Coordinates of C-alpha atoms in Angstrom, one line a residue:
H17 CA 106.7 58.9 116.0
K18 CA 109.2 57.4 118.4
E19 CA 111.2 54.6 117.0
G20 CA 109.5 51.2 116.5
W21 CA 106.0 50.2 115.5
G22 CA 103.5 50.3 118.3
H23 CA 104.5 53.9 119.3
W24 CA 101.9 56.6 119.3
E25 CA 104.0 59.4 120.7
I26 CA 105.5 62.1 118.5
N27 CA 109.3 62.1 118.5
P28 CA 110.2 65.5 120.1
E29 CA 113.6 65.4 118.3
L30 CA 111.8 65.5 115.0
I31 CA 108.7 67.6 115.9
P32 CA 109.4 69.5 119.1
D33 CA 106.3 71.6 118.9
P34 CA 103.4 69.6 117.2
K35 CA 100.9 72.5 117.4
K36 CA 103.3 74.9 115.7
F37 CA 104.1 72.2 113.1
F38 CA 100.5 71.8 112.1
E39 CA 99.9 75.5 112.0
L40 CA 103.0 76.0 109.7
C41 CA 101.7 73.3 107.4
R42 CA 98.3 75.1 107.3
T43 CA 99.8 78.4 106.4
R44 CA 101.5 76.8 103.4
G45 CA 98.5 74.9 102.2
I46 CA 99.9 71.5 103.1
D47 CA 97.7 68.7 104.3
V48 CA 99.2 66.6 107.1
V49 CA 98.9 62.8 106.8
F50 CA 100.5 60.4 109.3
N51 CA 101.5 56.8 108.4
D52 CA 99.7 54.4 110.8
H53 CA 100.3 50.7 111.6
P54 CA 97.4 49.9 114.0
L55 CA 98.9 46.6 115.2
D56 CA 100.0 47.1 118.9
V57 CA 100.6 49.6 121.6
R58 CA 103.9 49.2 123.5
D59 CA 104.4 49.5 127.3
D60 CA 107.0 52.2 126.8
D61 CA 104.4 54.4 125.2
I62 CA 102.4 56.8 127.3
H63 CA 99.1 55.5 125.8
Y64 CA 99.7 51.9 126.9
K65 CA 98.0 51.9 130.3
D66 CA 94.9 53.8 129.1
Y67 CA 94.6 51.5 126.1
V68 CA 94.8 48.3 128.1
A69 CA 92.3 49.7 130.6
K70 CA 89.7 50.6 127.9
A71 CA 90.3 47.7 125.5
G72 CA 88.7 45.1 127.8
S73 CA 89.7 41.7 129.2
A74 CA 90.0 40.1 125.7
V75 CA 93.0 42.2 124.8
E76 CA 96.0 40.0 124.0
I77 CA 99.3 41.1 125.6
R78 CA 102.6 39.5 124.7
Q79 CA 106.3 40.1 125.1
R80 CA 108.6 41.1 122.2
E81 CA 112.2 42.0 121.9
Y82 CA 113.2 45.2 120.1
N83 CA 116.9 46.1 119.8
G84 CA 117.8 44.0 122.8
K85 CA 115.0 45.5 124.9
H86 CA 112.0 43.5 126.1
V87 CA 108.7 45.3 125.7
M88 CA 105.1 44.3 126.4
M89 CA 102.8 44.7 123.4
A90 CA 99.1 45.1 123.7
K91 CA 97.5 43.8 120.5
V92 CA 94.9 45.9 118.6
D93 CA 92.2 43.7 117.2
I94 CA 90.5 46.3 115.0
T95 CA 87.5 44.0 114.4
D96 CA 86.8 43.9 118.2
K97 CA 84.4 46.8 118.8
Q98 CA 85.8 47.7 122.2
Q99 CA 89.4 47.5 121.2
N100 CA 88.7 49.5 118.0
R101 CA 87.1 52.2 120.0
A102 CA 89.7 52.2 122.8
F103 CA 92.6 52.4 120.3
R104 CA 91.1 55.3 118.4
E105 CA 90.1 57.2 121.5
V106 CA 93.4 56.8 123.3
C107 CA 95.9 56.9 120.4
H108 CA 94.3 59.0 117.7
T109 CA 92.4 61.7 119.6
E110 CA 95.5 64.0 120.1
F111 CA 96.4 63.9 116.4
M112 CA 92.8 64.6 115.3
R113 CA 92.7 67.5 117.8
L114 CA 95.9 68.9 116.3
G115 CA 94.2 68.9 112.9
L116 CA 95.5 65.7 111.2
D117 CA 93.8 65.7 107.8
F118 CA 93.6 61.9 107.3
W119 CA 95.5 58.7 108.0
W120 CA 97.8 56.6 105.7
N121 CA 96.9 53.2 107.0
D122 CA 99.3 50.4 106.5
G123 CA 98.0 47.0 107.7
S124 CA 95.8 45.8 110.5
R125 CA 95.1 42.8 112.9
G126 CA 91.8 41.0 113.3
N127 CA 89.3 38.8 111.5
M128 CA 85.6 39.0 111.0
I129 CA 83.2 36.7 109.3
T130 CA 82.3 37.8 105.7
T131 CA 84.9 40.6 105.7
C132 CA 88.5 41.3 106.8
G133 CA 90.3 43.5 109.4
Q134 CA 91.6 45.8 106.7
L135 CA 88.1 46.8 105.5
V136 CA 87.0 47.5 109.1
T137 CA 90.2 49.6 109.5
N138 CA 89.5 51.5 106.3
K139 CA 86.0 52.3 107.3
S140 CA 86.9 53.3 110.9
F141 CA 89.7 55.6 109.9
F142 CA 87.8 57.1 106.9
D143 CA 84.9 57.9 109.2
E144 CA 87.3 59.4 111.7
S145 CA 88.5 61.9 109.1
E146 CA 85.0 62.9 108.1
R147 CA 84.4 65.5 110.8
D148 CA 83.4 69.2 111.0
N149 CA 81.8 69.0 107.6
R150 CA 85.1 67.8 106.1
R151 CA 85.1 65.1 103.5
G152 CA 86.4 61.7 104.6
M153 CA 89.8 60.6 103.1
L154 CA 92.2 57.7 103.5
L155 CA 95.3 56.3 101.9
G156 CA 95.0 52.6 102.9
R157 CA 95.8 49.1 102.0
Y158 CA 93.2 47.3 100.0
G159 CA 90.5 45.7 102.1
G160 CA 88.6 43.8 99.4
L161 CA 85.5 44.7 97.4
G162 CA 83.7 47.6 99.1
S163 CA 87.0 49.4 99.8
H164 CA 86.1 52.0 97.1
R165 CA 83.8 53.6 99.7
Y166 CA 86.7 54.6 101.9
G167 CA 89.2 56.9 100.1
S168 CA 92.2 55.9 98.1
F169 CA 94.5 52.9 98.0
F170 CA 98.1 51.9 97.3
T171 CA 99.6 48.8 95.7
G172 CA 102.3 48.1 98.2
D173 CA 106.1 47.6 98.4
A174 CA 107.0 46.9 94.8
S175 CA 110.5 46.7 93.3
S176 CA 111.8 49.4 91.0
D177 CA 111.8 47.7 87.7
Y178 CA 109.9 47.9 84.4
H179 CA 108.1 44.6 85.0
V180 CA 106.4 46.2 88.0
L181 CA 105.6 49.3 86.1
K182 CA 103.8 47.2 83.5
L183 CA 101.9 45.4 86.2
Q184 CA 100.9 48.7 87.8
C185 CA 99.4 49.9 84.6
E186 CA 97.4 46.7 84.1
F187 CA 96.3 46.8 87.8
T188 CA 95.0 50.3 87.6
I189 CA 92.9 49.5 84.6
R190 CA 91.5 46.3 86.2
A191 CA 90.9 47.9 89.5
G192 CA 88.8 50.6 87.9
G193 CA 86.6 47.9 86.5
V194 CA 85.5 46.8 90.0
G195 CA 85.0 50.3 91.3
M196 CA 88.5 50.9 92.7
S197 CA 89.3 54.0 90.8
Y198 CA 91.5 55.9 93.2
I199 CA 94.6 53.6 93.0
S200 CA 97.9 55.0 94.1
H201 CA 101.4 53.6 93.3
D202 CA 104.8 54.3 94.8
I203 CA 106.1 56.2 91.8
G204 CA 109.6 55.0 91.0
G205 CA 109.0 51.8 92.9
F206 CA 109.5 51.1 96.6
M207 CA 112.6 48.9 96.8
L208 CA 115.9 48.7 95.0
G209 CA 119.2 47.1 96.1
S210 CA 122.0 49.5 96.8
D211 CA 124.1 47.8 94.1
K212 CA 121.7 49.1 91.4
L213 CA 121.6 52.7 92.6
E214 CA 123.4 55.6 90.8
N215 CA 124.7 59.0 91.9
N216 CA 123.4 62.2 90.5
P217 CA 125.7 65.3 90.1
A218 CA 124.8 66.4 93.6
G219 CA 125.8 63.0 95.0
E220 CA 122.3 61.9 95.8
K221 CA 121.5 58.2 95.4
I222 CA 119.0 57.7 92.6
I223 CA 117.5 54.9 90.5
N224 CA 118.0 54.9 86.7
P225 CA 116.8 58.4 85.5
V226 CA 115.0 57.2 82.4
Q227 CA 113.1 54.6 84.3
Y228 CA 112.2 57.1 87.0
L229 CA 110.9 59.6 84.3
R230 CA 108.8 56.9 82.6
W231 CA 107.3 56.0 86.0
L232 CA 106.6 59.7 86.7
Q233 CA 104.9 60.2 83.3
F234 CA 102.7 57.2 84.0
G235 CA 101.7 58.8 87.4
V236 CA 100.9 62.1 85.7
F237 CA 98.2 60.3 83.7
G238 CA 96.7 58.4 86.7
P239 CA 94.2 59.0 89.4
I240 CA 96.7 59.8 92.1
L241 CA 100.4 60.9 91.8
R242 CA 102.4 60.0 94.8
F243 CA 106.2 59.5 95.4
H244 CA 107.4 57.0 98.0
C245 CA 110.2 54.5 98.7
A246 CA 112.0 52.5 101.4
P247 CA 114.9 54.0 103.3
G248 CA 118.2 53.4 101.6
C249 CA 116.6 52.7 98.2
G250 CA 117.5 56.1 96.6
S251 CA 115.7 59.4 96.2
R252 CA 112.2 59.7 94.5
K253 CA 112.3 63.5 94.6
P254 CA 111.7 64.9 91.1
Y255 CA 114.3 67.6 91.5
D256 CA 117.0 65.0 92.1
Y257 CA 116.4 63.7 88.5
D258 CA 115.2 66.8 86.5
A259 CA 118.6 68.0 85.2
L260 CA 119.4 64.4 84.1
V261 CA 116.3 64.2 81.9
G262 CA 116.4 67.7 80.4
G263 CA 113.8 69.3 82.7
A264 CA 111.2 66.6 81.8
C265 CA 110.1 66.0 85.4
R266 CA 109.2 69.6 86.0
N267 CA 107.5 69.8 82.6
W268 CA 105.2 66.9 83.2
L269 CA 104.4 67.8 86.8
R270 CA 103.3 71.2 85.5
V271 CA 101.1 69.4 82.8
R272 CA 99.5 67.4 85.6
H273 CA 98.8 70.5 87.6
S274 CA 97.3 72.3 84.6
L275 CA 95.0 69.3 84.0
L276 CA 93.5 69.3 87.5
P277 CA 90.1 70.8 86.3
Y278 CA 89.8 67.9 83.8
I279 CA 90.9 65.3 86.3
Y280 CA 88.6 66.6 89.0
T281 CA 85.7 66.5 86.6
A282 CA 86.5 62.9 85.8
A283 CA 86.5 62.1 89.5
R284 CA 83.1 63.6 89.8
C285 CA 81.9 61.5 86.9
H286 CA 83.2 58.4 88.7
N287 CA 81.4 59.5 91.9
V288 CA 78.1 59.9 90.1
T289 CA 78.2 57.1 87.5
G290 CA 80.9 54.6 88.7
V291 CA 82.8 54.9 85.5
P292 CA 86.5 55.0 86.6
V293 CA 89.0 57.8 86.0
V294 CA 91.3 55.3 84.2
R295 CA 89.1 53.4 81.8
A296 CA 89.8 50.3 79.9
L297 CA 89.4 50.7 76.1
F298 CA 86.8 48.0 76.0
L299 CA 84.4 50.1 78.2
E300 CA 83.9 52.2 75.1
D301 CA 84.0 49.4 72.5
A302 CA 83.2 46.0 74.2
E303 CA 82.7 44.1 70.9
N304 CA 86.1 45.0 69.6
E305 CA 88.8 42.4 70.4
A306 CA 91.5 45.0 69.8
A307 CA 90.2 47.0 72.8
Y308 CA 91.1 44.3 75.2
R309 CA 94.6 45.4 76.2
Y310 CA 96.2 46.6 79.4
D311 CA 99.0 48.8 78.4
E312 CA 96.9 51.8 77.3
Y313 CA 93.7 53.4 78.6
Y314 CA 91.3 56.3 78.5
F315 CA 92.1 59.0 81.0
G316 CA 88.8 60.6 81.7
A317 CA 86.3 60.8 78.9
K318 CA 88.5 62.6 76.2
M319 CA 92.1 61.4 76.5
L320 CA 93.8 58.2 75.5
V321 CA 97.1 57.4 77.1
A322 CA 99.7 54.8 75.9
P323 CA 102.4 55.1 78.7
M324 CA 106.0 54.2 78.1
L325 CA 106.5 51.1 80.2
S326 CA 110.0 50.3 79.2
D327 CA 113.2 52.1 78.1
A328 CA 112.4 51.5 74.4
A329 CA 112.6 54.3 71.9
E330 CA 109.3 53.4 70.3
R331 CA 106.1 51.6 71.1
S332 CA 103.1 50.0 69.4
I333 CA 99.9 52.0 69.8
Y334 CA 96.3 51.0 69.0
L335 CA 94.1 54.0 68.2
P336 CA 90.4 53.3 68.4
A337 CA 88.1 54.3 65.5
G338 CA 87.5 58.0 65.0
S339 CA 89.6 61.1 64.6
W340 CA 92.3 62.0 67.1
W341 CA 94.8 64.7 67.9
A342 CA 98.3 64.0 69.3
F343 CA 98.4 65.8 72.7
Q344 CA 101.9 67.2 72.3
T345 CA 102.4 67.6 68.6
T346 CA 98.9 68.4 67.4
Q347 CA 99.2 65.8 64.7
F348 CA 95.8 64.8 63.3
L349 CA 95.2 61.0 62.9
T350 CA 92.5 58.7 61.8
G351 CA 91.9 55.8 64.3
G352 CA 90.9 52.1 63.9
V353 CA 94.6 51.2 63.4
E354 CA 97.7 50.0 65.2
F355 CA 101.0 51.5 64.5
Q356 CA 104.6 52.0 65.8
R357 CA 105.4 55.4 67.2
P358 CA 108.9 56.7 68.0
V359 CA 109.0 58.2 71.5
K360 CA 111.5 60.6 72.7
L361 CA 112.5 61.0 76.4
D362 CA 110.3 64.0 77.0
D363 CA 107.4 62.4 75.2
V364 CA 104.2 60.5 76.3
P365 CA 101.9 59.1 73.7
V366 CA 98.6 60.8 74.6
Y367 CA 95.8 61.4 72.1
V368 CA 92.6 63.5 72.4
K369 CA 89.4 62.8 70.6
A370 CA 88.4 65.2 67.9
G371 CA 85.6 67.4 69.1
S372 CA 86.9 67.5 72.7
I373 CA 87.1 70.5 74.9
I374 CA 89.6 70.0 77.8
P375 CA 89.4 72.4 80.7
R376 CA 92.8 73.4 82.1
Q377 CA 94.3 75.9 84.5
S378 CA 97.6 77.6 85.0
P379 CA 100.4 75.3 86.2
D380 CA 100.9 77.8 89.0
A381 CA 97.2 78.0 90.2
P382 CA 96.4 77.1 93.8
L383 CA 95.6 73.5 94.7
H384 CA 92.4 74.2 96.7
E385 CA 90.7 76.7 94.4
A386 CA 87.0 76.0 94.3
H387 CA 86.4 78.3 91.4
C388 CA 88.9 78.4 88.5
S389 CA 89.1 82.1 88.0
E390 CA 91.4 81.8 84.9
L391 CA 90.3 78.9 82.8
T392 CA 91.8 77.6 79.6
L393 CA 89.6 75.7 77.2
E394 CA 91.8 73.6 75.0
V395 CA 89.7 72.9 71.8
Y396 CA 90.3 69.9 69.5
T397 CA 88.5 70.5 66.3
G398 CA 87.7 68.0 63.5
A399 CA 84.1 67.2 64.8
D400 CA 81.3 68.7 66.8
G401 CA 81.7 67.9 70.4
T402 CA 81.5 68.8 74.1
G403 CA 83.4 69.3 77.3
D404 CA 82.5 69.4 80.9
L405 CA 83.8 71.2 84.0
Y406 CA 82.8 70.3 87.6
E407 CA 83.7 72.5 90.5
D408 CA 83.2 72.4 94.3
D409 CA 85.3 73.5 97.2
G410 CA 87.3 70.3 97.2
M411 CA 87.2 70.0 101.0
T412 CA 83.7 69.9 102.6
N413 CA 80.5 67.9 102.2
D414 CA 78.7 71.0 100.9
Y415 CA 78.5 69.5 97.4
K416 CA 75.9 67.1 98.9
L417 CA 73.8 70.3 99.5
N418 CA 74.1 71.2 95.8
K419 CA 76.9 73.7 96.5
Y420 CA 78.8 73.0 93.3
C421 CA 78.9 74.1 89.7
Q422 CA 78.5 71.8 86.7
N423 CA 79.5 73.5 83.4
A424 CA 78.9 72.2 79.9
F425 CA 80.7 73.5 76.8
K426 CA 79.7 72.8 73.2
L427 CA 81.8 72.9 70.0
A428 CA 79.9 73.3 66.7
I429 CA 81.6 73.5 63.3
S430 CA 80.1 75.0 60.2
G431 CA 82.5 75.3 57.3
A432 CA 85.4 77.5 58.5
T433 CA 83.4 78.7 61.5
L434 CA 83.9 77.3 65.0
E435 CA 81.3 78.2 67.6
I436 CA 82.0 77.5 71.3
S437 CA 79.2 77.9 73.7
G438 CA 78.8 77.1 77.4
N439 CA 76.4 77.3 80.3
V440 CA 75.9 76.1 83.8
T441 CA 73.7 73.0 83.7
D442 CA 73.5 72.3 87.5
G443 CA 74.3 74.2 90.7
A444 CA 75.6 77.7 90.6
P445 CA 79.0 79.5 90.0
L446 CA 81.3 79.5 93.0
G447 CA 83.0 82.7 92.0
P448 CA 81.8 86.1 90.7
T449 CA 84.0 86.2 87.5
R450 CA 86.0 84.0 85.2
A451 CA 88.5 84.7 82.5
I452 CA 88.4 82.1 79.7

C-alpha cells in the first residue's frame, strides 16, 4: 500500500496492475495475503470520505504528523459495529473482489466488555475470508482464549537470539495445551541490530548461519513454517544461507514438504479431538515427572522432536518408554532413559515410535493436491502398529459434507513376516488411483 499506516490504496509503483498481479499469483499456485493494521484511515487516502460518512457520528478524528505533513486520521474502533462494518465495506471490498485469500492482521483498536478488540478483529476478518465455499483463514495477533476458532497466530516481533528460540519452543507447547495449535513464529527472529549482521558470499546481510539453520529446523517440525523479519535486519531467505550450511536449508525444507500428508493428518486430528499438532510429552504420560519439559515434544501422534535450541554440538534428550527409531540414522533405541546425543549441523534429533506408519509424499509434489497420487508409507518396525492418512481438497468447506477420505493402515509382525494392510475407514477416495 502507499507509505504510512492508515493507507488502503495499492501503491501503483509497486503493483501497477492489481488485477494482473492477482491473476499471475493464481497461475503459479500462490495465495495472496496482505498485512493489515486496521487502526485508522487517513484523509490523503481515497477511502477516507466514504469511511467517515459510513462510520457514524461516534468516529474519532484526530490530527497527526507524518514526515512533516499534517494528516487527519479517522480512528477505526473495530468493536463498534457500525465502524467495523464501514471499515470493511469501504477499505476491504476491493481486495476481496480481486481475490485476496486472507488477511494478516497486526493489531486493532477498541475495547469490549468480556473480550478485546483483537478477538473481534480476528473473528471479523476470518469470517470475511470464508466466502464462496472457501475455508476461512487468518494470520493474526493473539486475541485471548477463543482465538483458536479463527485461523493461525504469530508470536510477534522477537529478537534474533537463542534465548527467544527457546521461548518459542516452550510457547508452542504451552499454547497447544489451551487449544492454540496453529502457532506461527518469525523464523530466524524479527529484529537484529546491524552491528550483529554478517555478509554472505553474495554480499547479502544475514544473521549467524548456524543460528538461522537451527531456527529453520525448529520451524520444519512445527505447525506453521513462516519466514519474516524487520527491514534492515538481514535476510531470512533460505537460499541466502544454504551454501553456508552445506545445503541443509534446502534439505530440511524438502523434508517438511514430504511430510505434508502426515502434518495435515495431525491437523485433522486437532480439528476433531482438540489434541494439538505439537503435543507436550505429558499429554501421553501425565504421571511421569520426566515428561514435564518444554524443550522437546511430540509432533503429531508418531514423532518426537528434540530441536536444537542453541549452537551446542550435543544436547540432552529424554526418550519416553517404548521402542524408537532415530528418524535420520535408523538407529533402534529403547526408551525410558535420558542421554546425551552428539548433533551435527545437518542433524535434528527426531525419533519415531516403533510400529509407526508415516505417510509421506514427493518433496516436489504440488501444495494443493487433494489426493496424494504417489504416496510413500514409511514403516518403522519393532512392534505392531498403525498409521493414518486424512485427505480433503484443502481449500473448501466440502469436508463438512463428508467429501474427504480417512485412510487407516495397519502393521502386523509375525516372526520374519511383516504384513501391511490398509482401508478407507470414512469418506471416499478423492482420486481414481494411487501408487504406494
